[in-house]
Structure formats: structure tokens, C-alpha cells
Short mmCIF file of C-alpha atoms and ligand atoms in Angstrom, two decimals:
data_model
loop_
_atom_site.label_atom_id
_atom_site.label_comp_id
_atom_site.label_asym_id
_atom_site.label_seq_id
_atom_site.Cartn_x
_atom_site.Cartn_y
_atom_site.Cartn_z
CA UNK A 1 130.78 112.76 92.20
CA UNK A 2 128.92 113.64 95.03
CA UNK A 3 126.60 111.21 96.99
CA UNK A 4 123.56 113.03 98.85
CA UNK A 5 121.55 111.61 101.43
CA UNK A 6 118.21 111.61 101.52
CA UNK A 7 115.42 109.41 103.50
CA UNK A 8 115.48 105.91 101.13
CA UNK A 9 119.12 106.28 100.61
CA UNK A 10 121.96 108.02 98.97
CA UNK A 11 122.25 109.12 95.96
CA UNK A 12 125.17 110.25 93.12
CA UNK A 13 125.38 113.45 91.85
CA UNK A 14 127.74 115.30 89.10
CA UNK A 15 129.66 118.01 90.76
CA UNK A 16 130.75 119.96 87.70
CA UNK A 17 128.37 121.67 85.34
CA UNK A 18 129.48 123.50 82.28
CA UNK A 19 126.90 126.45 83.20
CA UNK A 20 124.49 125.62 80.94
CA UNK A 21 122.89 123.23 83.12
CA UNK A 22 124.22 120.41 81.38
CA UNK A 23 127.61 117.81 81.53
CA UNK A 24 128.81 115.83 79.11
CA UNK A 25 128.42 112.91 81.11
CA UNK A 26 124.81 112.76 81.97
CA UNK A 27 124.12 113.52 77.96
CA UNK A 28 125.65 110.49 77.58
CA UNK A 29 123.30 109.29 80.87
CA UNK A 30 120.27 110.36 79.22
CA UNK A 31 121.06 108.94 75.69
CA UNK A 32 121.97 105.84 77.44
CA UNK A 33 118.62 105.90 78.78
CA UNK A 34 116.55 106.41 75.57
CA UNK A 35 118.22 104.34 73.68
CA UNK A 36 117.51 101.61 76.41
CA UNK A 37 113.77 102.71 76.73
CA UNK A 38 113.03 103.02 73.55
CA UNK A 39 115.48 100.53 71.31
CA UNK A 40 117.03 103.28 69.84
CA UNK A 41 114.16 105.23 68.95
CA UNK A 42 112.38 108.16 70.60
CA UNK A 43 109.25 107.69 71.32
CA UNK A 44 106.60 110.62 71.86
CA UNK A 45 103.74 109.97 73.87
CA UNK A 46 101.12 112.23 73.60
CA UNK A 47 99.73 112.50 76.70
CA UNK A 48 95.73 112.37 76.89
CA UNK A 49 95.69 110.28 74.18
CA UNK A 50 94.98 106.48 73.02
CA UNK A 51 95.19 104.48 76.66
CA UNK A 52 94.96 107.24 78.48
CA UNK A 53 91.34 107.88 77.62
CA UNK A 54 91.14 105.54 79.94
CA UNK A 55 91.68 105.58 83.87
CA UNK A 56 94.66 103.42 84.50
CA UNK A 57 92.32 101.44 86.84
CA UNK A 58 90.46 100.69 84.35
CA UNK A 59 93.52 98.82 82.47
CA UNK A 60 95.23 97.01 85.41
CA UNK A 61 91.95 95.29 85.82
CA UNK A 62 91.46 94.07 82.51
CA UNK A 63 95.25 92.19 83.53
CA UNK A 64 93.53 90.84 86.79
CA UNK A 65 95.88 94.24 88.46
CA UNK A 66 95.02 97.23 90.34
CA UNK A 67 95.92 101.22 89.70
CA UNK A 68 95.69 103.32 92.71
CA UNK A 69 97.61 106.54 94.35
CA UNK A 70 98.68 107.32 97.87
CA UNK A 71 96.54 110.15 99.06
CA UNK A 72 96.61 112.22 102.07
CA UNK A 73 94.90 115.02 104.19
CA UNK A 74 96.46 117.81 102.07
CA UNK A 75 95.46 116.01 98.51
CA UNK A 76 91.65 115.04 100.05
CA UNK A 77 90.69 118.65 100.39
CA UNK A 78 91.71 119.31 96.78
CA UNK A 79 88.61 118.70 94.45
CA UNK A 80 91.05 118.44 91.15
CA UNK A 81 93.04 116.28 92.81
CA UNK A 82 89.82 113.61 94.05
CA UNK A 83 88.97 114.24 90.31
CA UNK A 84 92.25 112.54 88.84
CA UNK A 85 92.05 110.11 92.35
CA UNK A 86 88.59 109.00 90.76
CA UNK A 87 89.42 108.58 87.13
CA UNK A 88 92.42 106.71 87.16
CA UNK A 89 92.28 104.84 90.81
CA UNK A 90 90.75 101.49 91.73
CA UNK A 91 93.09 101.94 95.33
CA UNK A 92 94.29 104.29 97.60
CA UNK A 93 96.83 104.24 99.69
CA UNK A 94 97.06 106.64 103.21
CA UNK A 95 100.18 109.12 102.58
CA UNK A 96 101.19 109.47 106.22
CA UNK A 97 97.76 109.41 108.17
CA UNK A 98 97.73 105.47 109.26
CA UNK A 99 101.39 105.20 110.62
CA UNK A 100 102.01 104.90 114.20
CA UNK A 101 103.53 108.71 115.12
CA UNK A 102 100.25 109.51 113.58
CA UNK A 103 97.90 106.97 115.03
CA UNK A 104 99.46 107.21 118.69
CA UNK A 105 100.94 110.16 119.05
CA UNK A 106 100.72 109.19 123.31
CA UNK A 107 100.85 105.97 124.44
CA UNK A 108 97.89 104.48 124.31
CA UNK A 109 95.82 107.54 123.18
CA UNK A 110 95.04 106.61 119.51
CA UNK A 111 93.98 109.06 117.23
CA UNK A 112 91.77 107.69 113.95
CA UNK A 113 90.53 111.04 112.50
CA UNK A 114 93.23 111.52 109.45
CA UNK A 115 92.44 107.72 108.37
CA UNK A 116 88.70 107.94 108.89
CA UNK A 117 88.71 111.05 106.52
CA UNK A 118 90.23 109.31 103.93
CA UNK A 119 88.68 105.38 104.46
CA UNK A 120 85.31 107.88 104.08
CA UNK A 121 86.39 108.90 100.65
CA UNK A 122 87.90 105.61 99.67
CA UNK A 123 84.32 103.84 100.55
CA UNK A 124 82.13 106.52 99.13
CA UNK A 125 83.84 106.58 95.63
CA UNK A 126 84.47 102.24 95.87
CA UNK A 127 87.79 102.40 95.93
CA UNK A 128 90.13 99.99 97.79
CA UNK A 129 92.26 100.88 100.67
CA UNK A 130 95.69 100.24 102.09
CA UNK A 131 97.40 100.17 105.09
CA UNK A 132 101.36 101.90 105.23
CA UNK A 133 102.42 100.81 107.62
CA UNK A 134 102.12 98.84 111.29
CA UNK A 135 106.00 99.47 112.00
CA UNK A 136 108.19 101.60 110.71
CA UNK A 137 111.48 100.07 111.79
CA UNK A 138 113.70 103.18 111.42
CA UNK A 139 114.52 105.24 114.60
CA UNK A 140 113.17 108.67 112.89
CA UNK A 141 110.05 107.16 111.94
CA UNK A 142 108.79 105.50 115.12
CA UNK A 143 107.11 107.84 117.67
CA UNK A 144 109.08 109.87 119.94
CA UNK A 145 107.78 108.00 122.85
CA UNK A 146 108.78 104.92 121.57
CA UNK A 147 112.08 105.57 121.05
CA UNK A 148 112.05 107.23 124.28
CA UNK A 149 110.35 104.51 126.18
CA UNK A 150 112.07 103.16 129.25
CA UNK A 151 111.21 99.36 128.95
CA UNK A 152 113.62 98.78 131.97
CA UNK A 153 113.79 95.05 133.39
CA UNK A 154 110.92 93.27 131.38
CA UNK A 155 111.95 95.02 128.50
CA UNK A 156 111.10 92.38 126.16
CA UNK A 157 107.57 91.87 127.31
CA UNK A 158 107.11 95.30 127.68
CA UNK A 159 108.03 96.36 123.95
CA UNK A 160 105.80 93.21 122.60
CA UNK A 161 103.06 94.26 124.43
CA UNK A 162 103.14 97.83 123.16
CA UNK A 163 103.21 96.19 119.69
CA UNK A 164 100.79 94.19 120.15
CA UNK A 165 98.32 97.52 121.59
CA UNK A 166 99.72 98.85 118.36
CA UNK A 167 98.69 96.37 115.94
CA UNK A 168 95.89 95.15 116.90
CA UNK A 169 94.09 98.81 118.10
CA UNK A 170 94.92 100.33 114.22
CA UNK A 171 93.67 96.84 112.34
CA UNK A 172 90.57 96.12 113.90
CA UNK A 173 89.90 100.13 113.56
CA UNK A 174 90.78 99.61 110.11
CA UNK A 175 89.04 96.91 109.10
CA UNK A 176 88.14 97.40 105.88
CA UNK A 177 92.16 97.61 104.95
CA UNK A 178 92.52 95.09 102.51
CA UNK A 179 96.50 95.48 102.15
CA UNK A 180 98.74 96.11 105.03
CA UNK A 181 102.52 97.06 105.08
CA UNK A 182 103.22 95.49 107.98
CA UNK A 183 107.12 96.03 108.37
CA UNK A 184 108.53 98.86 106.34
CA UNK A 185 112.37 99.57 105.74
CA UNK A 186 113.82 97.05 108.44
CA UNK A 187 116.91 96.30 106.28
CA UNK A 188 119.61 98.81 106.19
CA UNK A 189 120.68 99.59 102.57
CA UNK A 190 124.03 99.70 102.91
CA UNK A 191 124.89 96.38 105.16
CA UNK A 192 122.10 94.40 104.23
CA UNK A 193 121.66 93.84 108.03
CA UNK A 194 118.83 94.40 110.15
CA UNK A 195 118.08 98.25 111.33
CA UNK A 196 118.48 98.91 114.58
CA UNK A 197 115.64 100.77 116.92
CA UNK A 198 115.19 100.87 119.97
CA UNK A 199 112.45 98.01 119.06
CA UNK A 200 114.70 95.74 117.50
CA UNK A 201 117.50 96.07 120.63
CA UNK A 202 115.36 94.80 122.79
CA UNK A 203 113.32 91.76 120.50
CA UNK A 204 116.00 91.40 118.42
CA UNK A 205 115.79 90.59 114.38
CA UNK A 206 112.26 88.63 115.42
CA UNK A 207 110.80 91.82 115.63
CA UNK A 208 109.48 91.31 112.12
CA UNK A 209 108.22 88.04 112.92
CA UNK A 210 105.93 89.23 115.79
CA UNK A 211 104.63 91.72 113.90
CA UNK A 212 103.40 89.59 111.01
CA UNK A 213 102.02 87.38 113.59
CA UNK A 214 100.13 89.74 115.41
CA UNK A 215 98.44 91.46 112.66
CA UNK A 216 97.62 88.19 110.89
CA UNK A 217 95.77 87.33 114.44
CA UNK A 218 94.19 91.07 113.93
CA UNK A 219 93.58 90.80 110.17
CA UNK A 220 92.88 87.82 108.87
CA UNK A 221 91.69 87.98 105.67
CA UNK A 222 94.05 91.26 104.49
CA UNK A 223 97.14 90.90 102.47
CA UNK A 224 100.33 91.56 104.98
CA UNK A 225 103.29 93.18 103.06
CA UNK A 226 107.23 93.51 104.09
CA UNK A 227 107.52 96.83 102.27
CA UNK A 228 110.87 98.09 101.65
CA UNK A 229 113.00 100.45 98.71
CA UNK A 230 115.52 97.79 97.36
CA UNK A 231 115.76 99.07 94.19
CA UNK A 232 117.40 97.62 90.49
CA UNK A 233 120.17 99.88 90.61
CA UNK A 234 123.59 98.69 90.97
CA UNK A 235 123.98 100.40 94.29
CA UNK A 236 121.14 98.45 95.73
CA UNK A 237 122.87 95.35 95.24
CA UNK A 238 123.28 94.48 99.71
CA UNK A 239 119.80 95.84 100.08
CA UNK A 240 118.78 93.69 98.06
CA UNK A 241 120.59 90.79 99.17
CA UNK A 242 119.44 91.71 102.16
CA UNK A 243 116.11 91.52 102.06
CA UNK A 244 115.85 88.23 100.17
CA UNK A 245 117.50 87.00 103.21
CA UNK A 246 115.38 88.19 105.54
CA UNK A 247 112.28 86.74 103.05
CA UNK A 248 114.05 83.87 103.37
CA UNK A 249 113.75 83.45 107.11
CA UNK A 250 110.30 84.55 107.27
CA UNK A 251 109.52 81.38 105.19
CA UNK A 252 111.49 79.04 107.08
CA UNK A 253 109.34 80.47 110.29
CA UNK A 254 106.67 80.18 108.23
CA UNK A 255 105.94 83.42 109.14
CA UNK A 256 102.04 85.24 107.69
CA UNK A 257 103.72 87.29 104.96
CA UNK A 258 101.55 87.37 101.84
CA UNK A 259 103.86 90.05 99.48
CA UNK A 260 106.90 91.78 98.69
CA UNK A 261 106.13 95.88 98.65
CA UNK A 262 108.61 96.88 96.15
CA UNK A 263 108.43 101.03 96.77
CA UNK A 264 109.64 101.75 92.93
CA UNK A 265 111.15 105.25 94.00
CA UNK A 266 112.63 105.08 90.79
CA UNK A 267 115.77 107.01 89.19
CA UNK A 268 119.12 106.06 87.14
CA UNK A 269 121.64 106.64 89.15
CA UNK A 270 124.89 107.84 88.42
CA UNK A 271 127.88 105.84 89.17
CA UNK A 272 131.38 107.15 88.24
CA UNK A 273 129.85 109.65 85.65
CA UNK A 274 127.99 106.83 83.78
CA UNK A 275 124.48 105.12 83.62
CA UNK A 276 124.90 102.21 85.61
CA UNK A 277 124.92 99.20 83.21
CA UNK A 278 121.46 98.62 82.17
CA UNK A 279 122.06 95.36 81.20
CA UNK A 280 123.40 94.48 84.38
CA UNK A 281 120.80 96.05 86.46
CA UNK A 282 118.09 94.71 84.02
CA UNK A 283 119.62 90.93 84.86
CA UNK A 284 120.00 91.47 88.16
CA UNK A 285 116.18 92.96 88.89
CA UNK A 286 115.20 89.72 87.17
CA UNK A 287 117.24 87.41 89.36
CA UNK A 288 115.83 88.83 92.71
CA UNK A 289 112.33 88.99 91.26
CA UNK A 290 112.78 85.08 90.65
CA UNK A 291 114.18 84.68 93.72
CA UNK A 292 111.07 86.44 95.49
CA UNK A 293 108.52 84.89 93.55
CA UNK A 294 109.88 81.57 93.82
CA UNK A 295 109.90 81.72 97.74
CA UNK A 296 105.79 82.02 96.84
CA UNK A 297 105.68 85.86 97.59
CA UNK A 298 103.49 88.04 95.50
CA UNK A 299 104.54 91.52 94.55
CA UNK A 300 103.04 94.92 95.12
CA UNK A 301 104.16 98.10 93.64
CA UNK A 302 103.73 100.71 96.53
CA UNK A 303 105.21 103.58 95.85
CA UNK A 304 106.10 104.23 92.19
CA UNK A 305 107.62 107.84 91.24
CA UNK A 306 111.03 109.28 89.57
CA UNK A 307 113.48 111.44 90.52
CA UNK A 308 113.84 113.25 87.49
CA UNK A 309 115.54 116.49 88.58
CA UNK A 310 119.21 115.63 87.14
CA UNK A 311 117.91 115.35 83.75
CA UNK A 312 118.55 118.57 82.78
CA UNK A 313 120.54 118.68 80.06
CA UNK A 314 117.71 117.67 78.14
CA UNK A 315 115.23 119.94 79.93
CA UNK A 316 112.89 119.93 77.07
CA UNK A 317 112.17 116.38 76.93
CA UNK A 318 112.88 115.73 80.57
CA UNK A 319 109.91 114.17 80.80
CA UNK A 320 109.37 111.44 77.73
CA UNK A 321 113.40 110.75 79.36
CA UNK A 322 111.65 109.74 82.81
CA UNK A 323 108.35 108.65 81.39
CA UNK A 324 110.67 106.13 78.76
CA UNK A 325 112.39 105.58 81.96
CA UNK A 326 108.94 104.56 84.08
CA UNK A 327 108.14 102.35 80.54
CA UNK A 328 110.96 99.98 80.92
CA UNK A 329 110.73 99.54 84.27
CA UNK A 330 106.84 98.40 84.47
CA UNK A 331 107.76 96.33 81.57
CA UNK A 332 110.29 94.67 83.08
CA UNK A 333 108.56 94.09 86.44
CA UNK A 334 104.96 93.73 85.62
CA UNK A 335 106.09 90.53 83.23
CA UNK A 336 105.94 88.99 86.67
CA UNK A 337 102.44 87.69 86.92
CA UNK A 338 102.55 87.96 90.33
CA UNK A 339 102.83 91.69 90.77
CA UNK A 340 99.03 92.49 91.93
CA UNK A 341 99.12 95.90 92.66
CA UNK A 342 100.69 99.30 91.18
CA UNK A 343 100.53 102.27 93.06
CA UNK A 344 101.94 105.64 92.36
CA UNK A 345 103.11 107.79 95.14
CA UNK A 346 100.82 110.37 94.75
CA UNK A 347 99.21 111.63 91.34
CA UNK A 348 100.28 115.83 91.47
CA UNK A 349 103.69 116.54 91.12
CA UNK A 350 102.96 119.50 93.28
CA UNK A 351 102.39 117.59 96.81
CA UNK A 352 104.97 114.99 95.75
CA UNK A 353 107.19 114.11 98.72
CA UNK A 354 110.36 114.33 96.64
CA UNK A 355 109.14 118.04 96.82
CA UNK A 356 110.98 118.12 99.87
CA UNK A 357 112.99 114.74 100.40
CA UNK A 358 116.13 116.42 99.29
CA UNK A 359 117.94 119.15 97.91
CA UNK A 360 116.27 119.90 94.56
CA UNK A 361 119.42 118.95 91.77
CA UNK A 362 120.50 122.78 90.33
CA UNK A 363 117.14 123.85 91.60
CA UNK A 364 115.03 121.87 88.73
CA UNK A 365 111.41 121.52 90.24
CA UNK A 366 110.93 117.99 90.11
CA UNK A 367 108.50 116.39 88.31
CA UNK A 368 108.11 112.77 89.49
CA UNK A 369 103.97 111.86 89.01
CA UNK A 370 102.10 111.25 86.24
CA UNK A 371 100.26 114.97 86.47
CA UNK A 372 101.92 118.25 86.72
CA UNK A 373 100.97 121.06 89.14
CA UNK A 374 98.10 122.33 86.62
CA UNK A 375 96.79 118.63 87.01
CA UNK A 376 97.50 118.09 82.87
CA UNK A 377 98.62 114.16 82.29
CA UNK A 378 102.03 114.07 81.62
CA UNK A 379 104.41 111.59 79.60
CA UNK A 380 104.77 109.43 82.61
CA UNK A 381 101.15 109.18 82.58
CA UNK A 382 100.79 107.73 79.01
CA UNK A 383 103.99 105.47 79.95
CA UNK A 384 102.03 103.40 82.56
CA UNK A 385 99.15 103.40 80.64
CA UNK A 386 101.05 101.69 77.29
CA UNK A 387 102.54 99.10 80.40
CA UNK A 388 99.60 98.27 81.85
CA UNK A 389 98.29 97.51 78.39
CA UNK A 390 101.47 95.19 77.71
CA UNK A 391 101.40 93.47 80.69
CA UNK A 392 100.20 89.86 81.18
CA UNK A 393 97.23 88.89 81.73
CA UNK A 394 97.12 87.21 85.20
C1 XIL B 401 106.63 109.85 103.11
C2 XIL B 401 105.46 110.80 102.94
O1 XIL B 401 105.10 110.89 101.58
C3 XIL B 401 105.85 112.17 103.47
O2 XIL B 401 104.73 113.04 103.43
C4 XIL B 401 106.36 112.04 104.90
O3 XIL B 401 106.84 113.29 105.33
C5 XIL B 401 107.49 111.03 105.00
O4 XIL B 401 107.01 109.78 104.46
N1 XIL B 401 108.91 105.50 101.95
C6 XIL B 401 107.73 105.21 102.61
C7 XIL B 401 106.67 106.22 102.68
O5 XIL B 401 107.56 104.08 103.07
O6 XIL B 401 105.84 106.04 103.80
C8 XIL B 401 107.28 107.60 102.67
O7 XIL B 401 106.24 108.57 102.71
C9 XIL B 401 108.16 107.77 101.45
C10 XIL B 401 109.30 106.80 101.51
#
């Protein structure tokens, strides 16, 4: 076993391979799965079918939800790709064009054309828009000017004030942003502490704090999010811990924070050669959801996908594995009334970030999104469709 690192965390990986692109351990993985998913049966979705005749919008609403996709520059100048945006979306999300390397590349030169470009196609099609994110507490994500800012003797002032430029400059340009992730990733996933930036050395873990305060004070009426990747795998167990701790103090500050952004960058992972316990991870995804929701938080799925690219011993039906896979987690997490929102990171598996994130598995293109490259609905598609339709009313 191999653990590889990529941006939300690391992850296992079997080192040997019998050459055919399969082990005998991740058959058992995958059979683990589908039996799971599908109570022992295998289901086969036919994708275009039934609820998918349907934009996924369309559903969520008729549970008092939303449906919606992060989209970006590179997806906005793709007609098929505005075509799936308008069928199945109610919200979109910005990709990359509303965070702060992006928005203030100089200090105090702000730069609105990405957004604008896609709050323009979010209004003229009557979608809703979101905000990711104010800070991005993770030294690589911050601008470079930031982390190379000398705050010297006032250094606390100094790095609230910048926030505060920050904050408010980007929410009352974006003013129609009806969901904001306010703080993203400030728990480290392996200690359950606080990250440390160059940010948080100077203002400490009340970082957070000031942030939600300052963009409540700069949007009131939009829904402020801690948005993180805490996951219900086994090997999120500190995260997770973690960040109910931190949810935890922001209540006892009584501190604006409306939601919980649960990312859902989804995938089983591996532990010892086996599927973690399902069970296990199944009760344990319950617990913290109870523990979140009865702190008063609601929840929003940001940034649902799967990493799928492991699943190649059964490279025929990798898909219905991951899409049975996306099933039982929606089911599982949108029987909590209080999740509002589910958004998919992206709707092409061609411009998914995982593209890139890390090392593709034994080279398997990965195929995380509920439409492949030639923009045909896939398994996963059908899977969140057949959720929505179970969920809850709320
Ligand atoms: C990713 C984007 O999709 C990439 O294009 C970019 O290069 C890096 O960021 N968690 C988050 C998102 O909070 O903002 C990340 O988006 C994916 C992981």
C-alpha cells in the first residue's frame, strides 16, 4: 500500500497488480461496494432514461433542494457544456474565478472580469450563484503577496485590515451571491488542528471568526459557509473531529455561520487492501451529521465528484460501481433535511479537476461527473437523479 498525496489529502493505493489491471483485493473492494450500493443486487441504470428526462434541478426543487455545477472560464465558452449547465442546473458555482489569487492578484488592484463573465451567464439563464471562497486558509492557495506580505510591527492590524479590503471589495462586487464559502480548508486533515498561514500566525485560530464577521457586515442577507473536505471515510476520522470542534467554537462565539460545505470529493478508499468498513463509515457519517445539524448548521453539498480511476478491475462497469457508489452516499446524506444544496464539481468529465489533481491510477482516464467527454449522461448521472427523487421532502 501506497498513500499518494494529492491537494484534499492522501490517498491509498495497491502497489501490486497482476498485469491485467486488476488485484484480487480491490475485486473484493468493488464487490464490497455493490453489494453495499445495491443490497446485493446490481443495479443498471440506463442513463437518459426515467428521472433523467428531467434536469436534476428540476427534482431537488420538488424536495425544497437545489442542483447546480461549478463552472468556469474554460466550461463558459463551451456551448455543449452551457447546454447540460442549463438543463440540469438551478445554481452555479465559480470554478476558480471568485477566489482571492484571482480577484487580487496585487494588493489592492482587484480584478472582477472572470466572475462578471460568469454572474452574466448565471443571471441571463436565472440561475443562482455562489461564492468559493473569501479565504482560502492553505499557504498554496492564498496569493503570493499575501504570503509574502511583510506585516512587520502592527502585524495584526495590518493582516485584518487586508481582510477586511478583501471581503468586503469581492461581496459588495458580488452582490447578487446568494451563498458564500467564507473559510475553506482551515483544518488540517491529519491533526485536526488549525492550518497554519501566514494569516493565521499572525490572528491566530480567530482568523475564521473575523472573516465570518466581516462578510456578514458585507453580505447580509447571503448564506456564509465553512467549507471544508472531511469526508466519511475511515481516514477522515481527525478531520472530522476537527472540524466539529472548530463548529463548535464558532457557536459558542456566536459567530455568522449559516452552513456546513461538505465538498463530497467522494471515493472508497483503500485501507490495508480492504474497503474500509462500510458499516462503520456509514455510522460514523451519521454521527457527525447529527452532531452538525444539531449545533443548528445547515448543510451544503459543494463539490460532489468520484475518484473512480482504481476501479479497474471491473473496467466495464466502472461506472454503475461509482455511480452505485454516488447512490448510497446521497442517500445517506440527503436523509438530512437540512442539506439545501447539491452541487457537482463540474458536469464534463473532460475539464474535471481530478483531470489533473493527481497521478492518474495505472493511467485509467478518470471519469468522476455525471457526463463523459462526448457530453452523453452517464450512470452517475441517473444515480443522483434516483436520490434526489428519494430524498425528503423538506
Ligand atoms: C480546484 C479547481 O477546480 C481547479 O481548477 C484549481 O486548479 C484548484 O482548485 N477544493 C476546493 C475547490 O475547495 O476550490 C478546488 O477547486 C477543488 C478542491
Amino acid at each position: 500500500m501506497k498513500f499518494v498525496a494529492n491537494t484534499y489529502g492522501a490517498f491509498a493505493v495497491p502497489e501490486k497488480n497482476n498485469g491485467r489491471g486488476e488485484n484480487s483485493s480491490r475485486r473484493s473492494v468493488i464487490a464490497g461496494i455493490v453489494c453495499c450500493a445495491t443490497g446485493g443486487k446490481l443495479s443498471r441504470a440506463q442513463p437518459g432514461t426515467g428521472e433523467s428526462f428531467q434536469g436534476l434541478d428540476q427534482l431537488a426543487r420538488v424536495k425544497g433542494m437545489k442542483f447546480g455545477s461549478e463552472i468556469r472560464g474554460e466550461e463558459l465558452r463551451d456551448q455543449q457544456y452551457c447546454r447540460l449547465v442549463r438543463k440540469d442546473c438551478g445554481i452555479v458555482v465559480a470554478g476558480n474565478e471568485l477566489k482571492w489569487q484571482l480577484t487580487e492578484p496585487r494588493p489592492n488592484v482587484m480584478s472582477f472580469e472572470g466572475g462578471n463573465s460568469l454572474l452574466d451567464f448565471s443571471d441571463k439563464n436565472g440561475l443562482k450563484f455562489r461564492g468559493t471562497n473569501l479565504v482560502w486558509n492553505r499557504p498554496e492557495n492564498l496569493p503570493k503577496w499575501v504570503n509574502e506580505f511583510d506585516f512587520g510591527r502592527n502585524s495584526g492590524r495590518l493582516a485584518e485590515k487586508i481582510i477586511t479590503r478583501h471581503i468586503i471589495s469581492e461581496c459588495k462586487h458580488y452582490k447578487s451571491v446568494i451563498s458564500w464559502d467564507v473559510v475553506n480548508e482551515a483544518i488540517d486533515q491529519d491533526s485536526g488542528a488549525m492550518r497554519e498561514t501566514v494569516l493565521s500566525k499572525v490572528l491566530g485560530d480567530e482568523l475564521v471568526e473575523l472573516c465570518f464577521q466581516i462578510a456578514r457586515h458585507a453580505a447580509p442577507d447571503a448564506e456564509l459557509v465553512y467549507n471544508d473536505y472531511m469526508s466519511w471515510n475511515l481516514s477522515s476520522t481527525k478531520h472530522r473531529a476537527g472540524v466539529l470542534r472548530l463548529l463548535e467554537r464558532l457557536r459558542k462565539h456566536s459567530t455568522p455561520v449559516d452552513a456546513l460545505g461538505i465538498q463530497s470529493h467522494i471515493g472508497p478508499r483503500l485501507a490495508d487492501g480492504v474497503l474500509g468498513n462500510s458499516v462503520q463509515e456509514d455510522r460514523d457519517w451519521r454521527r457527525f451529521l447529527d452532531d452538525v445539524t444539531g449545533m443548528g448548521y445547515r448543510i451544503v453539498l459543494t463539490e460532489l465528484d468520484i475518484r473512480d480511476d482504481y476501479l479497474t478491475a471491473m473496467f466495464e462497469s466502472r461506472d454503475q460501481v461509482a455511480a452505485d457508489y454516488v447512490k448510497r452516499y446521497l442517500d445517506l446524506t440527503l436523509s438530512y433535511k437540512q442539506v439545501k444544496h447539491v452541487i457537482s464539481w463540474g458536469m464534463v468529465d473532460k475539464y474535471s479537476w481530478l483531470k489533473t489533481a493527481a497521478p492518474e491510477h495505472l493511467g485509467q482516464a478518470r471519469r468522476p461527473l455525471p457526463y463523459d467527454s462526448s457530453y452523453q449522461a452517464k450512470p452517475i448521472r441517473d444515480a443522483i437523479a434516483r436520490a434526489l427523487v428519494a430524498a425528503p421532502v423538506r
